[in-house]
Tab-separated table of C-alpha atoms in Angstrom:
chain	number	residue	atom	x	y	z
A	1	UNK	CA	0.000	0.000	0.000
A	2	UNK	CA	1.219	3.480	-0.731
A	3	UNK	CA	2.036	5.276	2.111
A	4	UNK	CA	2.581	8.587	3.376
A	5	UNK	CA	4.201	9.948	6.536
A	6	UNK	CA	4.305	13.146	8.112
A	7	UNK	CA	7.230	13.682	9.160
A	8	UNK	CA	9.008	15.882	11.960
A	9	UNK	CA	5.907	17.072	12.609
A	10	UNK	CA	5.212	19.923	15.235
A	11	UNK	CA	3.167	17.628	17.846
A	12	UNK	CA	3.929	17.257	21.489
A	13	UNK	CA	2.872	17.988	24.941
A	14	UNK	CA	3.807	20.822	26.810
A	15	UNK	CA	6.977	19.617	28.035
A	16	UNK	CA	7.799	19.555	32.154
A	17	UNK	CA	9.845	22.441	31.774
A	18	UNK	CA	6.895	24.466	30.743
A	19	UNK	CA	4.094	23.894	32.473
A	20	UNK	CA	4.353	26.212	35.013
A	21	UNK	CA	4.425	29.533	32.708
A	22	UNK	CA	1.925	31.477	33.200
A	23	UNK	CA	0.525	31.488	29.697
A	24	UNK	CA	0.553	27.492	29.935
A	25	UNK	CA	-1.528	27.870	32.831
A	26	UNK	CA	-3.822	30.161	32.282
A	27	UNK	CA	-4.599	28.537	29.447
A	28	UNK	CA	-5.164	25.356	30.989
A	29	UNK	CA	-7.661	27.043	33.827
A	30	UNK	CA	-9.715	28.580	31.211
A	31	UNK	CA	-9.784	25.315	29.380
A	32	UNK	CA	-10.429	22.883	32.107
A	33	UNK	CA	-7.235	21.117	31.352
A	34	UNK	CA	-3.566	19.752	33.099
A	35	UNK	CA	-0.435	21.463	31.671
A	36	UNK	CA	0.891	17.777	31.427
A	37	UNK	CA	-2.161	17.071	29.147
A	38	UNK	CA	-1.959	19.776	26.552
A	39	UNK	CA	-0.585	20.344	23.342
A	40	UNK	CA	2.463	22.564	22.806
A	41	UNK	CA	0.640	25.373	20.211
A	42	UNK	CA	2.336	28.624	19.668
A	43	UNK	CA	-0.672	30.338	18.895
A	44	UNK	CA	-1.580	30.185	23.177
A	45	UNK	CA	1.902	29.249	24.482
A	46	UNK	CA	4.113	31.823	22.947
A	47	UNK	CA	5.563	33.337	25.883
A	48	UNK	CA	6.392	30.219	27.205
A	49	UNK	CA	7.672	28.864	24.328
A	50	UNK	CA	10.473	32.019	23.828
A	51	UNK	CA	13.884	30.734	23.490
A	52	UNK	CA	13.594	26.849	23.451
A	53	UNK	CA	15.465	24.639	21.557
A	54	UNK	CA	13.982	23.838	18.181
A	55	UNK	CA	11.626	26.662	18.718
A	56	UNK	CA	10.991	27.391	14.965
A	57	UNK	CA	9.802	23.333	14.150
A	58	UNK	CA	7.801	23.556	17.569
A	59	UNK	CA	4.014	24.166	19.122
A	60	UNK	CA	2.013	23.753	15.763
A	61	UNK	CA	-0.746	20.986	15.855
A	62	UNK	CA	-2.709	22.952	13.325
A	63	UNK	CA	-0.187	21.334	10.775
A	64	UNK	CA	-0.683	18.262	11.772
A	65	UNK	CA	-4.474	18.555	11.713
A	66	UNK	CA	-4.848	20.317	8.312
A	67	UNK	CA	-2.527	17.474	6.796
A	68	UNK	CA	-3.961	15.092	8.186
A	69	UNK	CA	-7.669	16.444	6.684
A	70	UNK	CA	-5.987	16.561	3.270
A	71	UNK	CA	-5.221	13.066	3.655
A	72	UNK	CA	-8.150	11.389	5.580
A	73	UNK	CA	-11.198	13.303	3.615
A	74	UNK	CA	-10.526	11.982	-0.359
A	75	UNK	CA	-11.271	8.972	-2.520
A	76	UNK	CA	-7.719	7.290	-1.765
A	77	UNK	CA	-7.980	7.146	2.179
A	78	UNK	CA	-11.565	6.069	1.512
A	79	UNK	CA	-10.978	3.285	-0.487
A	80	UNK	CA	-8.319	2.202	1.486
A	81	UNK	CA	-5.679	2.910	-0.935
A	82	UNK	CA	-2.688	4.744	0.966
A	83	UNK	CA	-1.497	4.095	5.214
A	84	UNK	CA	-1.290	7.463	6.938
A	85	UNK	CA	1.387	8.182	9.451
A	86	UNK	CA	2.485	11.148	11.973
A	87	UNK	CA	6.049	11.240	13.063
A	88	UNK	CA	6.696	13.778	15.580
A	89	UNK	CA	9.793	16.245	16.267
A	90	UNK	CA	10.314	14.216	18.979
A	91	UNK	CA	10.226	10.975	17.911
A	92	UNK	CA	6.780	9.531	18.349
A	93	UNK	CA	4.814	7.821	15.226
A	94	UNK	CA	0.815	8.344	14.859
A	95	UNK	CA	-0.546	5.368	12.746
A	96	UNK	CA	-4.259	6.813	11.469
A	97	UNK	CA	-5.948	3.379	11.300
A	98	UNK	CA	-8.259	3.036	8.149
A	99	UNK	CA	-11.801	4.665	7.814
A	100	UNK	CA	-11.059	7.491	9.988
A	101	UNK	CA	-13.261	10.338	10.350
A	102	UNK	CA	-11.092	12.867	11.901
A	103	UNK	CA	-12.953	15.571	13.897
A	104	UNK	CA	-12.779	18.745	11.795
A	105	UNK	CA	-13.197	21.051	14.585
A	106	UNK	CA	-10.010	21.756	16.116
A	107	UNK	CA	-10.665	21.728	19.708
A	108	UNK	CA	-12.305	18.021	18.993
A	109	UNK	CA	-8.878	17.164	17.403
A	110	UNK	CA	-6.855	18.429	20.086
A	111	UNK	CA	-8.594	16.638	22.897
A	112	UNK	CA	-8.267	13.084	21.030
A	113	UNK	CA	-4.429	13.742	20.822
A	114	UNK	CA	-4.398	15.272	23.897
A	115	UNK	CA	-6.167	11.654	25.096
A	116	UNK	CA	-3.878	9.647	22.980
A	117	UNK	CA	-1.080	11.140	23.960
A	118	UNK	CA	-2.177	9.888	27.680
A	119	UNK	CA	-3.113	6.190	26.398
A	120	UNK	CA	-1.779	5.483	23.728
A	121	UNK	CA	-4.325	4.563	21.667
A	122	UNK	CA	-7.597	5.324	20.605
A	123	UNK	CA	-10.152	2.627	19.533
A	124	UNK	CA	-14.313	3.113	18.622
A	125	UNK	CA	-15.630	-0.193	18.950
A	126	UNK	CA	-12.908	-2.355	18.744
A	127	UNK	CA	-11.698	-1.113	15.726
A	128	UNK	CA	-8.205	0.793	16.560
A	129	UNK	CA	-8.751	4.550	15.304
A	130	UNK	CA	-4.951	5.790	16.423
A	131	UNK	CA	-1.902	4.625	17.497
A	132	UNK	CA	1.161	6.491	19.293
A	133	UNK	CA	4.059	4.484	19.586
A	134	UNK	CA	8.059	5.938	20.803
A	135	UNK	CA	10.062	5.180	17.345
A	136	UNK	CA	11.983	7.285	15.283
A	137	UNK	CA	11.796	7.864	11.190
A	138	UNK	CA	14.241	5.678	10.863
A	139	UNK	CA	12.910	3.023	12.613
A	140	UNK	CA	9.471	3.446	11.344
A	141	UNK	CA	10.970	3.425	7.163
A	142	UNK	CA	12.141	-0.077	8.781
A	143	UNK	CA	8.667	-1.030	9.962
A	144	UNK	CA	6.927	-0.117	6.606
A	145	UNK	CA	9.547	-1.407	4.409
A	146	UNK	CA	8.553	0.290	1.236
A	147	UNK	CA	10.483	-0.205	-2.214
A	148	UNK	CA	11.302	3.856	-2.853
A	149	UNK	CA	11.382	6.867	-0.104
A	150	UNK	CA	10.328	9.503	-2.133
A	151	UNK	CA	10.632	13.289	-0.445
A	152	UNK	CA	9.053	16.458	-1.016
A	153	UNK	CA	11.042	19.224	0.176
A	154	UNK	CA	12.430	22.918	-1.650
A	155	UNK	CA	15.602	21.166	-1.585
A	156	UNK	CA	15.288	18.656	-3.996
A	157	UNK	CA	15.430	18.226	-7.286
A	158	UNK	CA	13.108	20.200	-9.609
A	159	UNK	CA	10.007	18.012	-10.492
A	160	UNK	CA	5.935	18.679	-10.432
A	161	UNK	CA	3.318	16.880	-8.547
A	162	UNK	CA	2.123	15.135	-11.601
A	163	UNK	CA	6.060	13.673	-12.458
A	164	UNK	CA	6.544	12.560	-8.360
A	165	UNK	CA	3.202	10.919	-8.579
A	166	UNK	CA	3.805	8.819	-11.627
A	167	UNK	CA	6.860	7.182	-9.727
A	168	UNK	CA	4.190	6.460	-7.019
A	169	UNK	CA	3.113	2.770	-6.599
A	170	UNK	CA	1.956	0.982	-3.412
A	171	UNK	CA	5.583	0.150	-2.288
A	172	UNK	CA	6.386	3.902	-2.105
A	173	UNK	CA	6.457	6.128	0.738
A	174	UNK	CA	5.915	9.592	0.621
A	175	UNK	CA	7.321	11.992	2.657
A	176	UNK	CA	6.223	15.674	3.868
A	177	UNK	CA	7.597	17.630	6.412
A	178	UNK	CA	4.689	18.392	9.034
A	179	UNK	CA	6.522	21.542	10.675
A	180	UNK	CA	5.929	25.662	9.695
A	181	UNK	CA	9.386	25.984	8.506
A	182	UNK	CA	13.311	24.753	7.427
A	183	UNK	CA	14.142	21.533	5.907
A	184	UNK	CA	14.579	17.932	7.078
A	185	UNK	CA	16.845	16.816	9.413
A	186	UNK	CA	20.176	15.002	8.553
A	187	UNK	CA	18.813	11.967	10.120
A	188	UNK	CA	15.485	11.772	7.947
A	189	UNK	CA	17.164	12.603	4.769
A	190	UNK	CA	19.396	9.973	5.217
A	191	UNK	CA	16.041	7.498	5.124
A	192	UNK	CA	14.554	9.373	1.861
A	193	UNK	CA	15.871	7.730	-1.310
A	194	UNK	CA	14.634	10.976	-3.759
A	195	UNK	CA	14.177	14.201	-2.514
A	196	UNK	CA	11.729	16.333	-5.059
A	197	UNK	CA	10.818	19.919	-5.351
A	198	UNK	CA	7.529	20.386	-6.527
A	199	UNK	CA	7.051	24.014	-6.262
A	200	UNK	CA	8.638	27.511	-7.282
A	201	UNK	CA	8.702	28.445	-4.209
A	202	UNK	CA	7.902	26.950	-0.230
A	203	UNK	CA	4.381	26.332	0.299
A	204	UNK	CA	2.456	25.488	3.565
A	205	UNK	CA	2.868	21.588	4.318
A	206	UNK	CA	-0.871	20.719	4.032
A	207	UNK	CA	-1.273	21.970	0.380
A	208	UNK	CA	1.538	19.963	-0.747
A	209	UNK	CA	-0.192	16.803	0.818
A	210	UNK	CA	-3.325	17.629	-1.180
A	211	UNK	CA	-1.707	18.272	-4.120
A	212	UNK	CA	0.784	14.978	-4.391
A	213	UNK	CA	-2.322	12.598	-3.117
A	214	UNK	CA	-4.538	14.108	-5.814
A	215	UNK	CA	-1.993	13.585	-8.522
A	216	UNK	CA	-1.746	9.836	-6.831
A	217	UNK	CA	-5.043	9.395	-6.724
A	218	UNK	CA	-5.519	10.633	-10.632
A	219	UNK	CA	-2.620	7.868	-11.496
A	220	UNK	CA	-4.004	4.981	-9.224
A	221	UNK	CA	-7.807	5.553	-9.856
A	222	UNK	CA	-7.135	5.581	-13.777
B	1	UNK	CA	-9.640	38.242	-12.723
B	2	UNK	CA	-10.829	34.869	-11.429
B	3	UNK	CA	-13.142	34.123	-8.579
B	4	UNK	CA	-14.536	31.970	-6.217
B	5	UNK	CA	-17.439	32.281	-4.168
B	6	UNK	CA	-17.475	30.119	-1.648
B	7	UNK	CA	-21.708	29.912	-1.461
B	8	UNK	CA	-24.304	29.554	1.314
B	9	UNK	CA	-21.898	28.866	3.883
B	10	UNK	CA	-22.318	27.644	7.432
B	11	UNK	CA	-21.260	31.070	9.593
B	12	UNK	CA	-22.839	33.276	11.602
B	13	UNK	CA	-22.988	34.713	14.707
B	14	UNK	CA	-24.858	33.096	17.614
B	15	UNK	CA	-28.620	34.149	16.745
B	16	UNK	CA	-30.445	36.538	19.024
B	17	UNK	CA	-33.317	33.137	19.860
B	18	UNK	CA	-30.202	31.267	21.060
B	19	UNK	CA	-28.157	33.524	22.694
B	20	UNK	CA	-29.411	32.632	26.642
B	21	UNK	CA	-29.139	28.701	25.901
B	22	UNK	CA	-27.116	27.162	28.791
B	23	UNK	CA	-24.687	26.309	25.686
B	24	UNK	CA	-23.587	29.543	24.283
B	25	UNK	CA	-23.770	30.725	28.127
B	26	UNK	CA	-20.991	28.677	28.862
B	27	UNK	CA	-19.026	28.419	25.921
B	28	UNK	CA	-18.778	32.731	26.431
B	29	UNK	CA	-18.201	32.228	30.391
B	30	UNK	CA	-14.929	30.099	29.383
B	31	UNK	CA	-14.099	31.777	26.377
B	32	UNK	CA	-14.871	35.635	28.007
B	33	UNK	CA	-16.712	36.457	25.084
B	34	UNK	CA	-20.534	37.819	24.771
B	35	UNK	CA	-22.922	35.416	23.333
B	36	UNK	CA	-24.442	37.898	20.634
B	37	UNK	CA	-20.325	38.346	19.777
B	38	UNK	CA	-19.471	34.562	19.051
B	39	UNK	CA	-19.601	32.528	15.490
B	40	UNK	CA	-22.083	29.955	15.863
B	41	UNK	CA	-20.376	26.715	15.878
B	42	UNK	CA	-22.798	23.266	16.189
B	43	UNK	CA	-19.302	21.546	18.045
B	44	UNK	CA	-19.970	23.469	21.000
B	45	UNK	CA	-23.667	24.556	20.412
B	46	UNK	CA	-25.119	21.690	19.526
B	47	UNK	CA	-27.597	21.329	22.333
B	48	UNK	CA	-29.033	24.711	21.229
B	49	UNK	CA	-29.140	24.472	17.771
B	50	UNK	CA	-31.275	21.568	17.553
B	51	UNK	CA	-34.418	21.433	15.352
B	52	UNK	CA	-33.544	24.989	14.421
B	53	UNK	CA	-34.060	26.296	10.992
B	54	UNK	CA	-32.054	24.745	8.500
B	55	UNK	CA	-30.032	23.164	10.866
B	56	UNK	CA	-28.263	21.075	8.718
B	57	UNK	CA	-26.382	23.737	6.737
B	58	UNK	CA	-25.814	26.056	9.952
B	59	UNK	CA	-22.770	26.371	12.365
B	60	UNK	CA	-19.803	24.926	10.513
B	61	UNK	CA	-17.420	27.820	10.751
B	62	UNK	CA	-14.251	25.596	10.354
B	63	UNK	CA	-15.673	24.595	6.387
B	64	UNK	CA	-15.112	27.979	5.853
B	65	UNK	CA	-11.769	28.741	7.533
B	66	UNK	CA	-10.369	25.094	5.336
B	67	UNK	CA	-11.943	26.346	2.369
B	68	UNK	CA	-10.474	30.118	2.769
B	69	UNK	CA	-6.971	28.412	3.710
B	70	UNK	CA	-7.019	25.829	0.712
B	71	UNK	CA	-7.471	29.105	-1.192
B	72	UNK	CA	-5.359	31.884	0.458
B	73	UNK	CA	-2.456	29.822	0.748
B	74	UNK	CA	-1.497	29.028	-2.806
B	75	UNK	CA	0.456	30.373	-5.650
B	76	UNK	CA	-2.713	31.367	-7.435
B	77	UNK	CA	-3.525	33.772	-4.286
B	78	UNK	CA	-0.534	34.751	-3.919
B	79	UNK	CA	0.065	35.630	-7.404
B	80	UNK	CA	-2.875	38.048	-7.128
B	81	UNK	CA	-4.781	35.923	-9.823
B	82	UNK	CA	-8.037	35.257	-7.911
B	83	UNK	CA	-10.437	37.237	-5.883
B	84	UNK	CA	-12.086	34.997	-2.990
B	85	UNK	CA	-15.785	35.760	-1.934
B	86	UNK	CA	-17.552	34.007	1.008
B	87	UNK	CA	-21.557	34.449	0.574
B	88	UNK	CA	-23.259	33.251	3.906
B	89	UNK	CA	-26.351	31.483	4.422
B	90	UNK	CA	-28.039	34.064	5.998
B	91	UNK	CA	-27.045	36.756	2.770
B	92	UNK	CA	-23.861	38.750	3.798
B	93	UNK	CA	-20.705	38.474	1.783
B	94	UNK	CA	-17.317	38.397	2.871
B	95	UNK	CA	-14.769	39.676	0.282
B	96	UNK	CA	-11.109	39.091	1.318
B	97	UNK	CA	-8.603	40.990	0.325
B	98	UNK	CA	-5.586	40.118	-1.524
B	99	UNK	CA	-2.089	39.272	-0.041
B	100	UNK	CA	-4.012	38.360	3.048
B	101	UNK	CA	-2.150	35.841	5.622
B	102	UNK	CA	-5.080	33.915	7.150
B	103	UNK	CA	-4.139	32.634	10.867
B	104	UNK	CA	-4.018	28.535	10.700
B	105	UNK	CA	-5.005	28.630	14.118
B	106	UNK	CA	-8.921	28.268	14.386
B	107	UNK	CA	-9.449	30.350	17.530
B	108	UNK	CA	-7.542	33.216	15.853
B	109	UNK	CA	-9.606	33.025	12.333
B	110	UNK	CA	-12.507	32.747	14.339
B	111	UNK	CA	-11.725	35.784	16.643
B	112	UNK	CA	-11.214	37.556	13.078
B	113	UNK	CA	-14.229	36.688	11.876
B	114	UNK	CA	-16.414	37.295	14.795
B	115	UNK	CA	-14.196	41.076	14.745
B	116	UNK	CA	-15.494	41.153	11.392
B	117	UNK	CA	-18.891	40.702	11.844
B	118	UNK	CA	-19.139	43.792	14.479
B	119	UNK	CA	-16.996	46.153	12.898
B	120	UNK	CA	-17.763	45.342	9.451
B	121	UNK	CA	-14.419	46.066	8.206
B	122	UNK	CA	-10.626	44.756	9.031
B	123	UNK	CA	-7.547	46.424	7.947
B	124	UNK	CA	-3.916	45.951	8.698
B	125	UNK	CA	-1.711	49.161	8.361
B	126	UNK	CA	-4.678	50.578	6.102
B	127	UNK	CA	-4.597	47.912	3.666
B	128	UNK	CA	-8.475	46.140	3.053
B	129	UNK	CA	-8.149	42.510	4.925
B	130	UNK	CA	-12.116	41.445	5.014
B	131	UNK	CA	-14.366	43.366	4.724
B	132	UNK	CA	-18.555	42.176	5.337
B	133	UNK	CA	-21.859	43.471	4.323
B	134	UNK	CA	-25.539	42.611	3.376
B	135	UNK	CA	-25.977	41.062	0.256
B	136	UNK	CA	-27.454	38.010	-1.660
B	137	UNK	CA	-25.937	35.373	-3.819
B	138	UNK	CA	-27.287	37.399	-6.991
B	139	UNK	CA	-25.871	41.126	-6.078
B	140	UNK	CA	-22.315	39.178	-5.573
B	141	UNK	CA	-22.753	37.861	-9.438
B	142	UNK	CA	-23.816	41.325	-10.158
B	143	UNK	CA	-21.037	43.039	-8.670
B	144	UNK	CA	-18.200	40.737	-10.051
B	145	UNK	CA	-20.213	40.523	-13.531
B	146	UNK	CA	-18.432	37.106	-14.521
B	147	UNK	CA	-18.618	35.871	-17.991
B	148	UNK	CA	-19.481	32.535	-16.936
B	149	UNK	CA	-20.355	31.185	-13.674
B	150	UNK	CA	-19.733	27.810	-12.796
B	151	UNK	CA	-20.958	25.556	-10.029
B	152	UNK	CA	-19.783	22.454	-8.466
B	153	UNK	CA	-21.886	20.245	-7.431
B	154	UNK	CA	-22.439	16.689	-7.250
B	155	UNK	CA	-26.125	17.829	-8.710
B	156	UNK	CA	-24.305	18.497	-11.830
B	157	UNK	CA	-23.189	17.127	-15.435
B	158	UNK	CA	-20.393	14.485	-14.791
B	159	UNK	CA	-16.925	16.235	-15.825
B	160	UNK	CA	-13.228	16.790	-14.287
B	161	UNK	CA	-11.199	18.932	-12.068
B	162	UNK	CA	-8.775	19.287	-15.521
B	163	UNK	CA	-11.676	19.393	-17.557
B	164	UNK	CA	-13.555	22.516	-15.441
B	165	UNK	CA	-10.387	24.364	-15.126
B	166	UNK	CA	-10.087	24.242	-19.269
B	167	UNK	CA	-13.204	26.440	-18.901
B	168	UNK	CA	-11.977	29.092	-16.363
B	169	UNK	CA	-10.419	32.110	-17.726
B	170	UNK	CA	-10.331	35.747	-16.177
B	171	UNK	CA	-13.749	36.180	-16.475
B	172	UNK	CA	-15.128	33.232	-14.981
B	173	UNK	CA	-16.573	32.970	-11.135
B	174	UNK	CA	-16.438	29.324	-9.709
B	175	UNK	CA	-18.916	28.534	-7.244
B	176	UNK	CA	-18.259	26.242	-4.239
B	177	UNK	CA	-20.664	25.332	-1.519
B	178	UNK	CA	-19.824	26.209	1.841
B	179	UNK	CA	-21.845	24.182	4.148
B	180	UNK	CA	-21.401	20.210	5.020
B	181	UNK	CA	-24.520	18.763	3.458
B	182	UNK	CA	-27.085	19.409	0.779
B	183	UNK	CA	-27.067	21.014	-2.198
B	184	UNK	CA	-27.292	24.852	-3.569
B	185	UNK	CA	-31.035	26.693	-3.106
B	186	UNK	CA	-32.997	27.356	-6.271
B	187	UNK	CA	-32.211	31.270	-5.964
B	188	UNK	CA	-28.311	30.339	-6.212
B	189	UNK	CA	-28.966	27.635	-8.780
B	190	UNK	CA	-30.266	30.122	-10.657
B	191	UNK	CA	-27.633	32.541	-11.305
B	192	UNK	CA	-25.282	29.487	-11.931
B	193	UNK	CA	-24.776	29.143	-15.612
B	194	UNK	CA	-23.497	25.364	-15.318
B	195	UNK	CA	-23.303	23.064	-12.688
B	196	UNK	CA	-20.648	20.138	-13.070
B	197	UNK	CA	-19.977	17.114	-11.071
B	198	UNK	CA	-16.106	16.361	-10.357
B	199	UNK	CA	-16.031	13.791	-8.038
B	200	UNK	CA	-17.803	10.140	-8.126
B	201	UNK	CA	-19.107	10.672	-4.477
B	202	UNK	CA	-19.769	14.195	-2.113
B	203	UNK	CA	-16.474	15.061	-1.201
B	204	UNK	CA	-15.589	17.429	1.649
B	205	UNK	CA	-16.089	21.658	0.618
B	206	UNK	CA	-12.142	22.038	1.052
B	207	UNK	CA	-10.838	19.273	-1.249
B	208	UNK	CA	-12.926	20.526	-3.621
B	209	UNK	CA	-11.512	24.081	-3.448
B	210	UNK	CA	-7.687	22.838	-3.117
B	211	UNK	CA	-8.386	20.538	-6.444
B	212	UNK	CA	-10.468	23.261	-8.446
B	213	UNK	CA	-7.736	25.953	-7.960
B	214	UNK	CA	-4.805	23.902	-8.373
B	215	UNK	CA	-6.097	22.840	-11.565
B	216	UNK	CA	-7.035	25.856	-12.891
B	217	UNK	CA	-3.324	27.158	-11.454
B	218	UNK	CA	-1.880	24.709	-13.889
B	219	UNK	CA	-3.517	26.013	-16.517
B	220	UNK	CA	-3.344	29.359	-16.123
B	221	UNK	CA	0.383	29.386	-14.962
B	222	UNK	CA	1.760	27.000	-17.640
């Protein structure tokens, strides 16, 4: 199965050090919620989140949920044709199980990672929704085994969605960088067989999903 | 130049008959907002909006903030080659401005909006971001006098993202639907010129939008 992973991505709990600013926990009174059992976002926790390492790849589960939506609401997630995972800056994988409906609201989103984060994984019914395992990229390319890594990224060579698509079959992984900003890290790119650029110029990561899976879709579908 | 109207969409602002139900009550006591100042929003109002008018096409703010993104955050957009409408269910219209940077972040678009909707105007450092006011589906074709208008809509003749966009110049005005179920009314039917079907089964507002415009991006940009 074609598969496509997320990689990097800006996804985490407020880490220990943290959770005692102020603007982690006055966001957590107003929203009912433990600072050990929210989501790093930049767009509440900026203060807090001034100076730390990696800040710039950091605090942005809006990524993460708008790429995931770009994956999980068309014709090839439907019909079961492509495995959707979330690797996280800090080295956590997300497998989306099949037949998802992800919540579009965001605060709905947010509380199931919030929960999964917690336990790990998230079933309705039996049927296992998501996953959240400790692994790195590396060790996850090792888990899917796929024939060809291919990577989208500003750095690669010159290409078009339409081109990186036709190499696409269901032993290749696709890669996208799930964070606001800069490139892969040393360690990832040293997993991705091809790195392609599909664009003039650096776009937002959850357009570039859309795109590449559309083209995908097109190939597989026809 | 270009357009899209994103049509009959699911935002507004509490209405006055719901403003004292125990669910907008509380949703403003956490948020610190007033309940005639909040976008109505069925993930935290459902208890109140049941059996309401229309109900089914009503309080789905985040189709329009995906839709607006898969727009705003593109080449085409950014290129200054489209103008992007929103037309509400209730008849106001929300013209964006161009070179606008939408926030990702749902509580900050929504803040925006709900800004919006009071002052009737938004500007950043005098430049135009949204502005809102009082009009129906058929003033906004009036206004933008389009040569063509197309809709999409799984109501429509069986066609193609590809084959659509071969039909878009700088005169046309594409029509999207901005609500999660059912189709276009009669009175916006009507000032549609052709409706076409793109997609083998109802697909989410947003994909829609992201494959329409990247389509027509190819064409107009190669």
């Amino acid at each position: 199965m074609l598969s496509l992973i997320i990689a990097e991505s800006s996804l985490e709990l407020v880490p220990r050090e943290l959770q005692r600013h102020n603007s982690v926990t006055s966001y957590c009174k107003k929203m009912g919620k433990r600072p050990s059992e929210v989501l790093l976002d930049n767009s509440w926790h900026f203060a807090a989140m001034k100076g730390m390492k990696n800040e710039i790849k950091r605090g942005r589960p809006d990524i993460v949920h708008f790429c995931l939506l770009e994956a999980c609401t068309i014709p090839l997630y439907e019909e079961d044709e492509i495995d959707v995972y979330v690797h996280t800056i800090d080295d956590k994988v997300i497998s989306v199980g099949s037949g998802v409906r992800l919540p579009k609201s965001y605060h709905r989103f947010a509380g199931i990672i919030e929960k999964l984060f917690i336990e790990k994984i998230i079933k309705s019914e039996d049927k296992k929704l998501f996953e959240i395992k400790d692994m790195t990229f590396s060790e996850l390319i090792d888990k899917i085994q796929p024939e060809r890594v291919l990577g989208l990224s500003s750095e690669g060579k010159q290409s078009s969605y339409g081109e990186v698509a036709k190499l696409c079959d269901e032993d290749t992984c696709l890669v996208i960088g799930g964070f606001p900003k800069g490139d892969f890290s040393d360690s990832t790119k040293k997993r991705i067989g091809s790195l392609y650029s599909v664009e003039q110029r650096p776009l937002e990561a959850h357009v570039v999903v859309a795109r590449i899976l559309y083209e995908c879709e097109k190939t597989i579908f026809m």
